């Protein structure tokens, strides 16, 4: 039986697909490249090149896209035309529910206000609408590059290879397939939203269960090294960045080990998407060696990879994300930042967090309490709240690390998770955010006490 499998899959053609296709995907997504005192990836360089290419016209392109999505989704919702409903690409982009239709319309209105400068200050301000539209521009560039490179990482066999090799460690520790290590590396050196979209696409194709996808999205999508450095610079901790980042990594692993074993993640069904079912097996037959089975699994996956599907699948991913995801990010992001920036909402609800911080001896506990919760809207706001204040340096360290291990924030990651088919709605997402916050604080305080 083993010889048959080898003759079927381990051959020159499949090996070349696996080696060269995977090498290109790994080079684009996972290989760290030195850049401005930190690291980034080739995919990030492509994103930056596209941003420079579009220049000042980028926000107008993005707003046009958001408005077009709102108009065509409204047309589809009421007219239900076959032209959209029966088209593989258009249906993915414009068929939507009442909630998301309203969200798209809000995003379109907010986008027009920002580019014209006409509207309430709470919407057009650089701190709210301006920030979100710029973010959508960045996401637009990431997705253009991401969509057509993703198949080389997911469909050429490297995820199957790493899945088999890493399984003995990753499965008992985190209760996820070994292939999840790819998502983690992609977010470390690239962008968290790219890693979340990668996980979503893998779930849609039947490579993760509902529970695995929800867990990976909310625990493995760590922010990139460059973003961590930017936060450290903002709060004045760049001189100790190696220690700062080490704390983030250690706390991130501790949280990942704990969160998978408690609700709500533990209660999510450990079943595959009904439409696709299970598409991969990492369980190694006893008669096969680890490396041989890893190579066989990789070649089997590579045998299904064809260049003509890169364009079609890439276009499908791009249409769904550009016309369906970005408008939702614009809408929910603006609403979240308006609440965080222009209302005392987080001041009101953060009093218990002040008591919790005080319990662990954190200086200026009540002054920084809002920063422990406002990260749910956007990960960079906590750093902005404490930057330039008279808050103790140790407290800045604690809040800085906390903001980067909370992971879940609505302006990017949270919206992608909620918009996916993974059963992880708003309240479950908030529950995981609070779990990560409450569990992380004592560990971060312990770490900070060792440093200061």
mmCIF file of C-alpha atoms in Angstrom, residues 62-74 76-77 84 88-108 136 139-140 143 147 197 200-201 204 273 315-333 410-412 414-422:
data_model
loop_
_atom_site.group_PDB
_atom_site.id
_atom_site.type_symbol
_atom_site.label_atom_id
_atom_site.label_comp_id
_atom_site.label_asym_id
_atom_site.label_seq_id
_atom_site.Cartn_x
_atom_site.Cartn_y
_atom_site.Cartn_z
ATOM 1 C CA UNK A 62 -10.780 52.620 -1.566
ATOM 2 C CA UNK A 63 -13.793 54.893 -1.020
ATOM 3 C CA UNK A 64 -14.968 54.258 -4.601
ATOM 4 C CA UNK A 65 -14.725 50.531 -3.912
ATOM 5 C CA UNK A 66 -16.701 50.898 -0.657
ATOM 6 C CA UNK A 67 -19.420 52.987 -2.328
ATOM 7 C CA UNK A 68 -19.653 50.546 -5.265
ATOM 8 C CA UNK A 69 -20.007 47.671 -2.810
ATOM 9 C CA UNK A 70 -22.829 49.444 -0.961
ATOM 10 C CA UNK A 71 -24.696 50.302 -4.177
ATOM 11 C CA UNK A 72 -24.390 46.857 -5.780
ATOM 12 C CA UNK A 73 -25.178 45.039 -2.515
ATOM 13 C CA UNK A 74 -28.323 47.179 -2.138
ATOM 14 C CA UNK A 76 -28.706 42.668 -5.156
ATOM 15 C CA UNK A 77 -30.616 42.655 -1.857
ATOM 16 C CA UNK A 84 -24.891 38.632 -9.436
ATOM 17 C CA UNK A 88 -19.056 32.854 -8.625
ATOM 18 C CA UNK A 89 -17.169 36.103 -8.035
ATOM 19 C CA UNK A 90 -19.971 38.664 -7.877
ATOM 20 C CA UNK A 91 -22.085 36.634 -5.436
ATOM 21 C CA UNK A 92 -19.151 36.382 -3.048
ATOM 22 C CA UNK A 93 -18.710 40.147 -3.181
ATOM 23 C CA UNK A 94 -22.256 41.518 -3.133
ATOM 24 C CA UNK A 95 -24.717 38.938 -1.733
ATOM 25 C CA UNK A 96 -25.164 39.871 1.922
ATOM 26 C CA UNK A 97 -27.445 39.961 4.969
ATOM 27 C CA UNK A 98 -29.456 42.959 6.267
ATOM 28 C CA UNK A 99 -26.890 43.652 9.033
ATOM 29 C CA UNK A 100 -23.952 43.697 6.660
ATOM 30 C CA UNK A 101 -25.896 45.677 4.058
ATOM 31 C CA UNK A 102 -26.539 48.435 6.623
ATOM 32 C CA UNK A 103 -22.867 48.212 7.634
ATOM 33 C CA UNK A 104 -21.755 48.661 4.026
ATOM 34 C CA UNK A 105 -23.991 51.714 3.621
ATOM 35 C CA UNK A 106 -22.606 53.249 6.840
ATOM 36 C CA UNK A 107 -19.073 52.554 5.601
ATOM 37 C CA UNK A 108 -19.840 54.233 2.260
ATOM 38 C CA UNK A 136 -8.562 50.290 4.543
ATOM 39 C CA UNK A 139 -5.664 46.440 3.754
ATOM 40 C CA UNK A 140 -6.496 47.000 0.064
ATOM 41 C CA UNK A 143 -5.169 41.896 -0.210
ATOM 42 C CA UNK A 147 -4.760 36.955 -2.924
ATOM 43 C CA UNK A 197 -7.477 35.734 6.377
ATOM 44 C CA UNK A 200 -10.260 31.776 7.289
ATOM 45 C CA UNK A 201 -9.411 30.475 3.812
ATOM 46 C CA UNK A 204 -13.364 27.404 4.243
ATOM 47 C CA UNK A 273 -17.361 23.106 7.645
ATOM 48 C CA UNK A 315 -9.671 36.444 -7.926
ATOM 49 C CA UNK A 316 -12.389 34.817 -5.814
ATOM 50 C CA UNK A 317 -10.521 35.605 -2.566
ATOM 51 C CA UNK A 318 -9.811 39.161 -3.728
ATOM 52 C CA UNK A 319 -13.397 39.922 -4.743
ATOM 53 C CA UNK A 320 -14.750 38.583 -1.474
ATOM 54 C CA UNK A 321 -12.325 40.529 0.666
ATOM 55 C CA UNK A 322 -12.180 43.801 -1.276
ATOM 56 C CA UNK A 323 -15.918 44.271 -1.776
ATOM 57 C CA UNK A 324 -17.202 42.452 1.282
ATOM 58 C CA UNK A 325 -14.589 42.764 4.034
ATOM 59 C CA UNK A 326 -13.135 46.265 3.532
ATOM 60 C CA UNK A 327 -16.534 48.042 3.640
ATOM 61 C CA UNK A 328 -17.324 46.268 6.940
ATOM 62 C CA UNK A 329 -13.925 47.258 8.356
ATOM 63 C CA UNK A 330 -14.659 50.876 7.344
ATOM 64 C CA UNK A 331 -18.099 50.848 8.981
ATOM 65 C CA UNK A 332 -17.351 49.046 12.230
ATOM 66 C CA UNK A 333 -13.961 50.667 12.558
ATOM 67 C CA UNK A 410 -12.466 45.284 15.914
ATOM 68 C CA UNK A 411 -10.837 47.600 13.373
ATOM 69 C CA UNK A 412 -9.046 44.681 11.708
ATOM 70 C CA UNK A 414 -12.179 41.242 15.038
ATOM 71 C CA UNK A 415 -14.082 42.280 11.939
ATOM 72 C CA UNK A 416 -12.435 39.578 9.811
ATOM 73 C CA UNK A 417 -13.291 36.922 12.409
ATOM 74 C CA UNK A 418 -16.924 38.015 12.788
ATOM 75 C CA UNK A 419 -17.363 38.318 9.019
ATOM 76 C CA UNK A 420 -16.030 34.789 8.445
ATOM 77 C CA UNK A 421 -18.168 31.665 8.681
ATOM 78 C CA UNK A 422 -16.317 30.589 11.823
#
